[in-house]
PDB file of C-alpha atoms in Angstrom:
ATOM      1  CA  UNK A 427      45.829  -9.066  56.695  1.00  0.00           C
ATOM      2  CA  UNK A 428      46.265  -9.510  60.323  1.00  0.00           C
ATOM      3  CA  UNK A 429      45.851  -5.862  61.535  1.00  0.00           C
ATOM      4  CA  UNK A 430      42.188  -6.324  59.031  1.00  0.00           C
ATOM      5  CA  UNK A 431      41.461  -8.934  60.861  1.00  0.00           C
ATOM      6  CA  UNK A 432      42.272  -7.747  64.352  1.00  0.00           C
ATOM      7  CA  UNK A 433      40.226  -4.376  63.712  1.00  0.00           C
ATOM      8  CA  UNK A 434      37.219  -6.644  62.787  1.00  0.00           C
ATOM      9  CA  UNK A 435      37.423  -8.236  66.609  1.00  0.00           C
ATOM     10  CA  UNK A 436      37.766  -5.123  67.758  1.00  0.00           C
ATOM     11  CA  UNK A 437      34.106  -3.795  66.233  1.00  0.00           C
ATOM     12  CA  UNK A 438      33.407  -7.214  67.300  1.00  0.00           C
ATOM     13  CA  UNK A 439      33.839  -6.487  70.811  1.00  0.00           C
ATOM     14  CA  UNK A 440      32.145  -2.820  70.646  1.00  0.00           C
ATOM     15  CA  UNK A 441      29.315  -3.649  68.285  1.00  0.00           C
ATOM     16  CA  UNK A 442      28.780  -7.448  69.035  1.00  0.00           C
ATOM     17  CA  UNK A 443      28.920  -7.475  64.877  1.00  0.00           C
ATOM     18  CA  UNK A 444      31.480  -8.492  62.253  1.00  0.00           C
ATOM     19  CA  UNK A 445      30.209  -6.151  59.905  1.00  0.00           C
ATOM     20  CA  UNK A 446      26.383  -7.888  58.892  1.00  0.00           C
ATOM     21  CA  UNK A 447      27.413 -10.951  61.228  1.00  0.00           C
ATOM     22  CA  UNK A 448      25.849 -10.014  64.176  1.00  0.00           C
ATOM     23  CA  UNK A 449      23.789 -11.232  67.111  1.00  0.00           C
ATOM     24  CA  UNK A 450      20.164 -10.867  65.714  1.00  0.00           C
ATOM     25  CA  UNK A 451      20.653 -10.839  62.569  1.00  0.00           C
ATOM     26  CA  UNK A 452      18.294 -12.090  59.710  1.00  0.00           C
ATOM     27  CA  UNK A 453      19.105 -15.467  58.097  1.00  0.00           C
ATOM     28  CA  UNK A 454      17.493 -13.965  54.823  1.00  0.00           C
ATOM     29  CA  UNK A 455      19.326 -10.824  55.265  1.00  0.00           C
ATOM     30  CA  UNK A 456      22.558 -12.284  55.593  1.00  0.00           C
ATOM     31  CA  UNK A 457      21.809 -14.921  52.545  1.00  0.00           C
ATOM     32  CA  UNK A 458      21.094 -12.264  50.387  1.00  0.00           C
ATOM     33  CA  UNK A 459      24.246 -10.568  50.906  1.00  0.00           C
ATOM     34  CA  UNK A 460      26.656 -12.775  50.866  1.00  0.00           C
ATOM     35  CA  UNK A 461      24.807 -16.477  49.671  1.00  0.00           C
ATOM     36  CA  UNK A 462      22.838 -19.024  50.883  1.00  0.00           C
ATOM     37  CA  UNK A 463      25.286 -20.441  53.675  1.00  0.00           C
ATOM     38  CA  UNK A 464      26.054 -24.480  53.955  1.00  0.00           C
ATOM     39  CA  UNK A 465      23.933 -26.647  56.251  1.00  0.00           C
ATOM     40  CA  UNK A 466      26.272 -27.585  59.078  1.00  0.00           C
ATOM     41  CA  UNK A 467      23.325 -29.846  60.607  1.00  0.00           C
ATOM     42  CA  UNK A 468      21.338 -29.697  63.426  1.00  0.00           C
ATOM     43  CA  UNK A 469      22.633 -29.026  66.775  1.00  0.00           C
ATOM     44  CA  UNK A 470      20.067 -31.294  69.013  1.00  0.00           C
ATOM     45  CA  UNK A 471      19.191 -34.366  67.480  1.00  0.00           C
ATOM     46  CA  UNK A 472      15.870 -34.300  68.178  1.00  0.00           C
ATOM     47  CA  UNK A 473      14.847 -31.105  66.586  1.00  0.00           C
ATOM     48  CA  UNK A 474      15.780 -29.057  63.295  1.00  0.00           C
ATOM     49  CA  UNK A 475      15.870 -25.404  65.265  1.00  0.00           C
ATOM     50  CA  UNK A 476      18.697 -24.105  66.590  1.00  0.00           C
ATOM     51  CA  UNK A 477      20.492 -25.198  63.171  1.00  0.00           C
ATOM     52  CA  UNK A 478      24.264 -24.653  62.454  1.00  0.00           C
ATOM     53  CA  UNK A 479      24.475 -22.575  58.988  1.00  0.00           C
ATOM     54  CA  UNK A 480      28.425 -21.345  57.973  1.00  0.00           C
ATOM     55  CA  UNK A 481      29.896 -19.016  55.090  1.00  0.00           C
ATOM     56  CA  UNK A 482      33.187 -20.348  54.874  1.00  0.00           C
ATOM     57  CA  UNK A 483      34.643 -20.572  58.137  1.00  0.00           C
ATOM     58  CA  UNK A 484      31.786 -18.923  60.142  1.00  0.00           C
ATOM     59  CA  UNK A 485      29.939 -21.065  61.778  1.00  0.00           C
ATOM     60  CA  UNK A 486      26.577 -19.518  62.763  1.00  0.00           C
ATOM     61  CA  UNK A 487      23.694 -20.934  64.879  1.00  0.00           C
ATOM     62  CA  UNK A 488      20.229 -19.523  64.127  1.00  0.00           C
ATOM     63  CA  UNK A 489      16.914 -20.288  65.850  1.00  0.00           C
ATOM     64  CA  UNK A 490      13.496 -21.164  63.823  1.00  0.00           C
ATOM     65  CA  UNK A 491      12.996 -17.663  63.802  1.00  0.00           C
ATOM     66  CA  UNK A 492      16.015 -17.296  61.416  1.00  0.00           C
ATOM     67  CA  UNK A 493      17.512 -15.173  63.766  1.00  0.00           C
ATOM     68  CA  UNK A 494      21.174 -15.097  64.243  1.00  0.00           C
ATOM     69  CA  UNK A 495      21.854 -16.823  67.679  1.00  0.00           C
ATOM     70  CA  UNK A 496      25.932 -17.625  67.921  1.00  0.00           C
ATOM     71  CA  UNK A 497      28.866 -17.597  65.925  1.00  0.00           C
ATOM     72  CA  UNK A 498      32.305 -18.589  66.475  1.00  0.00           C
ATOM     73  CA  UNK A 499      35.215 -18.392  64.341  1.00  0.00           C
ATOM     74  CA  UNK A 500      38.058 -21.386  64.354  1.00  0.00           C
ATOM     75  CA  UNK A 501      41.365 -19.168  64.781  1.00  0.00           C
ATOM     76  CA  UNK A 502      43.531 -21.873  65.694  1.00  0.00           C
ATOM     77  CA  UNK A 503      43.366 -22.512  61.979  1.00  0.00           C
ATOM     78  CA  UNK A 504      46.040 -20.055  61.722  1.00  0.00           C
ATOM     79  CA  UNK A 505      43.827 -18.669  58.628  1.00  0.00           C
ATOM     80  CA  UNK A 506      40.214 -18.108  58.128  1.00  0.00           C
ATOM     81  CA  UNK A 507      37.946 -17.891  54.945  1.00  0.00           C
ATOM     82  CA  UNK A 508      35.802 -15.171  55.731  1.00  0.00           C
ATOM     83  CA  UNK A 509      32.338 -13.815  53.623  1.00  0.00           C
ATOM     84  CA  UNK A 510      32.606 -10.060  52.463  1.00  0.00           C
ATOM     85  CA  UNK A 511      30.106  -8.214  51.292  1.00  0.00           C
ATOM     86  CA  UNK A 512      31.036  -8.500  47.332  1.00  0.00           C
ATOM     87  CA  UNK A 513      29.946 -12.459  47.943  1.00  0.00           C
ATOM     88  CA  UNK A 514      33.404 -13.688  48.027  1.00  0.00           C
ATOM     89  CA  UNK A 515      35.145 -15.490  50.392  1.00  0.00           C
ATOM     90  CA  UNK A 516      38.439 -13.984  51.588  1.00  0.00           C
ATOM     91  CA  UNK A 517      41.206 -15.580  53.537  1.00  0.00           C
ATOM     92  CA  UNK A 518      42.344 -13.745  56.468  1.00  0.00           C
ATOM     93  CA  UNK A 519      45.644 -14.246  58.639  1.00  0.00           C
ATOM     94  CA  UNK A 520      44.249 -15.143  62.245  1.00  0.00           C
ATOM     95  CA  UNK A 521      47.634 -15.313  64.339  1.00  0.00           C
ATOM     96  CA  UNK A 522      46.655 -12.507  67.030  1.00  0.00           C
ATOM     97  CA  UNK A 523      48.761 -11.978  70.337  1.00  0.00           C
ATOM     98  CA  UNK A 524      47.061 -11.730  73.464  1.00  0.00           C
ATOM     99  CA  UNK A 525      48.963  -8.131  73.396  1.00  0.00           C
ATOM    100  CA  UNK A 526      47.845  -7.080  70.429  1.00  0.00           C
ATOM    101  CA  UNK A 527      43.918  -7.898  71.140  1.00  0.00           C
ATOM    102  CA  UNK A 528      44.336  -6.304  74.163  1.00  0.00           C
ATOM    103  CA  UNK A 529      45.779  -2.998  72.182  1.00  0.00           C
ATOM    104  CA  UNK A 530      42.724  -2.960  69.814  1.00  0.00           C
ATOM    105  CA  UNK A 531      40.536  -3.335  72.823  1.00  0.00           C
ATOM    106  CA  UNK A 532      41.732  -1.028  74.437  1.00  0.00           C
ATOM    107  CA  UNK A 533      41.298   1.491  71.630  1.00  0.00           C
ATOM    108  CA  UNK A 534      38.106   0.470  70.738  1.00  0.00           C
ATOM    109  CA  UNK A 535      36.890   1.525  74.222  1.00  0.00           C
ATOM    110  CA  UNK A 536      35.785  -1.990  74.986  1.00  0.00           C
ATOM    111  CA  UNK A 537      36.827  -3.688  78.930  1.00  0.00           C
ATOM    112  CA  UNK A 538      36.241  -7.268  79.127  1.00  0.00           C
ATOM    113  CA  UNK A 539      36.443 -10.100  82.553  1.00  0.00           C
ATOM    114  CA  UNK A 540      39.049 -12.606  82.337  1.00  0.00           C
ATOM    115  CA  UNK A 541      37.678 -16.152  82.373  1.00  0.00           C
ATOM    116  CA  UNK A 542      40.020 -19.079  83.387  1.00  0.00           C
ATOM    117  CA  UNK A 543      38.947 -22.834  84.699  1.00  0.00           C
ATOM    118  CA  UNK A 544      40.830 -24.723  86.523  1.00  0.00           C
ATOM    119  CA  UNK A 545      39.726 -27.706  84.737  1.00  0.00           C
ATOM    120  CA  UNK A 546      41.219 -26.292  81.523  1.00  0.00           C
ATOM    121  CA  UNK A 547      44.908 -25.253  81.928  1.00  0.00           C
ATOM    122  CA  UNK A 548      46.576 -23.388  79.372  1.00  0.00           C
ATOM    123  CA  UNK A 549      43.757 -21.667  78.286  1.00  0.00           C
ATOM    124  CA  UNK A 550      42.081 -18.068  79.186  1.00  0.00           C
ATOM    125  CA  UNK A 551      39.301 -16.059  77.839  1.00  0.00           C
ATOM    126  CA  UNK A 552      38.300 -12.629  77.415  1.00  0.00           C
ATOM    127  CA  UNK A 553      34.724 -11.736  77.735  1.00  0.00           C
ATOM    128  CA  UNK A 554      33.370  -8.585  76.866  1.00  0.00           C
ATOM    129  CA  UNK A 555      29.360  -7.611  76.812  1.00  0.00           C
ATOM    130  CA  UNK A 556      28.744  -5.199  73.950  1.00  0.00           C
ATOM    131  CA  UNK A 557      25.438  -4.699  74.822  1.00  0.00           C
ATOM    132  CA  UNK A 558      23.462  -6.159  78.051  1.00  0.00           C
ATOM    133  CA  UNK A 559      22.557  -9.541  76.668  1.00  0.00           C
ATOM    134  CA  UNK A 560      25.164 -10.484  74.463  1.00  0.00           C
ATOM    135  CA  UNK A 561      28.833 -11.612  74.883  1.00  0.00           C
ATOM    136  CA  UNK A 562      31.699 -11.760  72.753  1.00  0.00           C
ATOM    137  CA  UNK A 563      34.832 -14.226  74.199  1.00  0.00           C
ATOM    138  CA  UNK A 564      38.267 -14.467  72.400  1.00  0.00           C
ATOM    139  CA  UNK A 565      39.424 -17.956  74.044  1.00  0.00           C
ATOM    140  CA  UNK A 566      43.590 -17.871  74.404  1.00  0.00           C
ATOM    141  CA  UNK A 567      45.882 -20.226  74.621  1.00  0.00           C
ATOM    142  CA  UNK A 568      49.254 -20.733  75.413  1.00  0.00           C
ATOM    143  CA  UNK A 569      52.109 -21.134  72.483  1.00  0.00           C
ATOM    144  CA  UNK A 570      53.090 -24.593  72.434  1.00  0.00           C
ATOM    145  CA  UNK A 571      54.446 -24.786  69.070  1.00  0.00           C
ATOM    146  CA  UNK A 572      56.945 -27.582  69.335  1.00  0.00           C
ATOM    147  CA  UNK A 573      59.004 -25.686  66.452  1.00  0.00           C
ATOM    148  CA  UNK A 574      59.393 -22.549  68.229  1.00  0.00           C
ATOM    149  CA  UNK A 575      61.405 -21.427  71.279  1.00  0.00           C
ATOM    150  CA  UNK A 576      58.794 -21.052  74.277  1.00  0.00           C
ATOM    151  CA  UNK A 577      56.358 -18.015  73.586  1.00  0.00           C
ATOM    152  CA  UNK A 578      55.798 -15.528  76.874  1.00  0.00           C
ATOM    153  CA  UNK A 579      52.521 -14.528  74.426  1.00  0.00           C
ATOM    154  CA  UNK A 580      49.009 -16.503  74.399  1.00  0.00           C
ATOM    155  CA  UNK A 581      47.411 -16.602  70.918  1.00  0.00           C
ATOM    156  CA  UNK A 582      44.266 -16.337  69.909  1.00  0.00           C
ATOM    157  CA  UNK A 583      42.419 -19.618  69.777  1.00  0.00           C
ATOM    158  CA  UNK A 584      38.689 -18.793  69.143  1.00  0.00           C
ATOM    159  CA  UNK A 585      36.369 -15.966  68.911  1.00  0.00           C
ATOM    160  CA  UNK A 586      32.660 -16.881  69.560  1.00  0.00           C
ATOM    161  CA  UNK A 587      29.597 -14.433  69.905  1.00  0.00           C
ATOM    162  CA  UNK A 588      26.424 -15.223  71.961  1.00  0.00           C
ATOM    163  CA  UNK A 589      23.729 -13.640  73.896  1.00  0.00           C
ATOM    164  CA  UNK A 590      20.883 -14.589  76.528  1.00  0.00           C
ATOM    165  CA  UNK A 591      17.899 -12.729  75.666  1.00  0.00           C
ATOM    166  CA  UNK A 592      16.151 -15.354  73.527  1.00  0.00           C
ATOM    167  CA  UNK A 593      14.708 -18.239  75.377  1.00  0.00           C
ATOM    168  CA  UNK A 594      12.139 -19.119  73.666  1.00  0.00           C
ATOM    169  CA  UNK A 595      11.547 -18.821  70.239  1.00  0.00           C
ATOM    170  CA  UNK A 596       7.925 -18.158  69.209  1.00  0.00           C
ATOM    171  CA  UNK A 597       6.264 -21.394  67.202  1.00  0.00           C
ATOM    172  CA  UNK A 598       6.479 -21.173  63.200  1.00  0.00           C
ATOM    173  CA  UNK A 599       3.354 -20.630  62.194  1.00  0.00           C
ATOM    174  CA  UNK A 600       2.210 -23.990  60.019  1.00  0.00           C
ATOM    175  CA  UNK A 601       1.151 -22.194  57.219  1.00  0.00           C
ATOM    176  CA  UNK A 602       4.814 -20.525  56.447  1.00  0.00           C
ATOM    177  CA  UNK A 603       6.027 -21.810  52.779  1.00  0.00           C
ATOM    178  CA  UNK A 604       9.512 -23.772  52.649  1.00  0.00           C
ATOM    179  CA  UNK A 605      12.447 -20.992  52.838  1.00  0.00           C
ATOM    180  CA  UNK A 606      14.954 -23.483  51.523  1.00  0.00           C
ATOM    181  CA  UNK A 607      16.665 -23.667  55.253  1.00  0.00           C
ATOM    182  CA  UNK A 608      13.498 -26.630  56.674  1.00  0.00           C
ATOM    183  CA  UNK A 609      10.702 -24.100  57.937  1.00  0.00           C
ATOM    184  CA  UNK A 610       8.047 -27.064  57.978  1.00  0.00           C
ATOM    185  CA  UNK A 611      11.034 -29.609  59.351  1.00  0.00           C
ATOM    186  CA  UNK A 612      10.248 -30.388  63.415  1.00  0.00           C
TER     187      UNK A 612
END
């Protein structure tokens, strides 16, 4: 399922989507195709919006607008359950070479900057911008698996999405019913 998985970063990296999981997209929307997602909690203590929502092992950040605002994806796990369309959850294979991303970038038509900190050794990203205001990284590592002979390859690590052009979020207007996700909750 790896060269599944590896085509969906690829459209990842062109479209800044995973099929419906994509920058901007509707909380409701997204709900109604594949479930109403698990509260992963708040992600300021102070305040209810932005608020961590996940199906299966996509964890998604939306603002009180219910707009999709980031998602990342844990591939370190080694495997990922992953919402489809028909509802389900499906488990996906998530061990991706640094060669082979680079391959289905590189046929996707997609370029991409190479991030690296000095304060973080071992690791390297690849950022591509699928559109002016949104980013997609794929966050590499080296292959330190004490089991295994030394690795020339980095793996894949993490994917995450993002984008800039949403600063503010416009107020909820008081008299807006309860959606089930905390509309009224400050």
């Amino acid at each position: 399922m790896t060269a599944d998985f590896l085509a969906g970063l690829a459209e990842l990296a062109a479209t800044g989507g995973l099929g419906p999981l994509r920058y901007d997209a509707s909380l409701p929307e997204l709900a109604a195709r594949y479930g109403d997602p698990y509260d992963c909690g708040r992600v300021h203590k102070e305040s209810r919006w932005p608020h961590a929502f996940g199906w299966g092992d996509a964890w998604t950040v939306f603002c009180r607008c219910r707009r999709l605002r980031s998602f990342s994806l844990p591939a370190w796990h080694g495997e990922l359950e992953l919402p489809f369309p028909d509802g389900a959850l499906h488990t996906v294979d998530t061990y991706v070479t640094e060669s082979a991303l680079v391959a289905a970038l590189t046929a996707a038509g997609c370029t991409w900057e190479t991030v690296t900190y000095e304060n973080i050794p071992g690791q390297r990203t690849l950022e591509v911008a699928p559109a002016e205001d949104v980013r997609v990284a794929f966050v590499l590592t080296e292959d330190e698996d004490p089991g295994e002979l030394p690795s020339t390859e980095w793996l894949l690590n993490k994917v995450g999405l993002w984008g800039y052009d949403h600063p503010d979020c416009p107020e909820l207007d008081p008299a807006t019913p309860d959606d089930g996700w905390g509309a009224q909750e400050a």
